[in-house]
Amino acid sequence: MGNKLDILRDYQVAEEEAVSLDSVCEQFSHSELTRDLLKVYDEKRKSIQNECRNLQSILEAMEAAED
């Protein structure tokens, strides 16, 4: 298991990826040709959200242990 700073950085990177994916989705949302891309996006977004939740739980546990 990484240290707190590594986990915090992983969390920040995951959040940045989510924002980037949201931007791409918005750009493509008006095209019928992008339905498959949007499906992949939704799957990736869910995966990133799960990763963020897991990392957030780890950070919270680490912070609680520090107290």
Short mmCIF file of C-alpha atoms in Angstrom, two decimals:
data_model
loop_
_atom_site.label_atom_id
_atom_site.label_comp_id
_atom_site.label_asym_id
_atom_site.label_seq_id
_atom_site.Cartn_x
_atom_site.Cartn_y
_atom_site.Cartn_z
CA MET A 1 0.00 0.00 0.00
CA GLY A 2 1.34 3.42 -0.93
CA ASN A 3 1.79 6.28 1.40
CA LYS A 4 -0.82 8.96 1.93
CA LEU A 5 0.69 11.37 -0.61
CA ASP A 6 0.76 8.68 -3.31
CA ILE A 7 -2.87 7.81 -2.64
CA LEU A 8 -3.87 11.47 -2.59
CA ARG A 9 -2.13 11.99 -5.95
CA ASP A 10 -3.87 8.92 -7.41
CA TYR A 11 -7.18 10.36 -6.23
CA GLN A 12 -6.42 13.74 -7.83
CA VAL A 13 -5.42 12.09 -11.11
CA ALA A 14 -8.65 10.05 -11.13
CA GLU A 15 -10.68 13.22 -10.51
CA GLU A 16 -8.86 15.01 -13.36
CA GLU A 17 -9.59 12.07 -15.68
CA ALA A 18 -13.27 12.23 -14.77
CA VAL A 19 -13.42 15.95 -15.59
CA SER A 20 -11.65 15.33 -18.89
CA LEU A 21 -14.06 12.54 -19.79
CA ASP A 22 -17.01 14.80 -18.97
CA SER A 23 -15.63 17.41 -21.35
CA VAL A 24 -15.20 14.89 -24.16
CA CYS A 25 -18.69 13.56 -23.58
CA GLU A 26 -20.17 17.05 -23.83
CA GLN A 27 -18.38 17.63 -27.14
CA PHE A 28 -19.73 14.41 -28.63
CA SER A 29 -23.18 14.42 -27.09
CA HIS A 30 -24.88 15.79 -30.19
CA SER A 31 -23.62 13.17 -32.64
CA GLU A 32 -25.30 9.83 -33.30
CA LEU A 33 -21.94 8.40 -34.36
CA THR A 34 -20.67 8.59 -30.81
CA ARG A 35 -23.12 6.28 -29.09
CA ASP A 36 -20.50 3.56 -28.78
CA LEU A 37 -18.00 6.08 -27.45
CA LEU A 38 -20.52 7.27 -24.88
CA LYS A 39 -21.13 3.70 -23.77
CA VAL A 40 -17.38 3.19 -23.25
CA TYR A 41 -17.23 6.57 -21.52
CA ASP A 42 -19.99 5.57 -19.10
CA GLU A 43 -18.17 2.35 -18.25
CA LYS A 44 -14.88 4.19 -17.74
CA ARG A 45 -16.58 6.89 -15.67
CA LYS A 46 -18.11 4.28 -13.37
CA SER A 47 -14.71 2.61 -13.01
CA ILE A 48 -13.06 5.92 -12.12
CA GLN A 49 -15.83 6.75 -9.65
CA ASN A 50 -15.29 3.39 -7.95
CA GLU A 51 -11.55 4.04 -7.83
CA CYS A 52 -12.15 7.48 -6.31
CA ARG A 53 -14.45 6.01 -3.67
CA ASN A 54 -11.90 3.34 -2.79
CA LEU A 55 -9.06 5.85 -2.59
CA GLN A 56 -11.18 8.24 -0.55
CA SER A 57 -11.97 5.45 1.91
CA ILE A 58 -8.29 4.65 2.25
CA LEU A 59 -7.44 8.31 2.82
CA GLU A 60 -10.17 8.61 5.46
CA ALA A 61 -8.91 5.49 7.22
CA MET A 62 -5.35 6.77 7.14
CA GLU A 63 -6.45 10.13 8.54
CA ALA A 64 -8.45 8.42 11.29
CA ALA A 65 -5.44 6.29 12.17
CA GLU A 66 -3.29 9.41 12.42
CA ASP A 67 -5.66 10.93 15.01
#
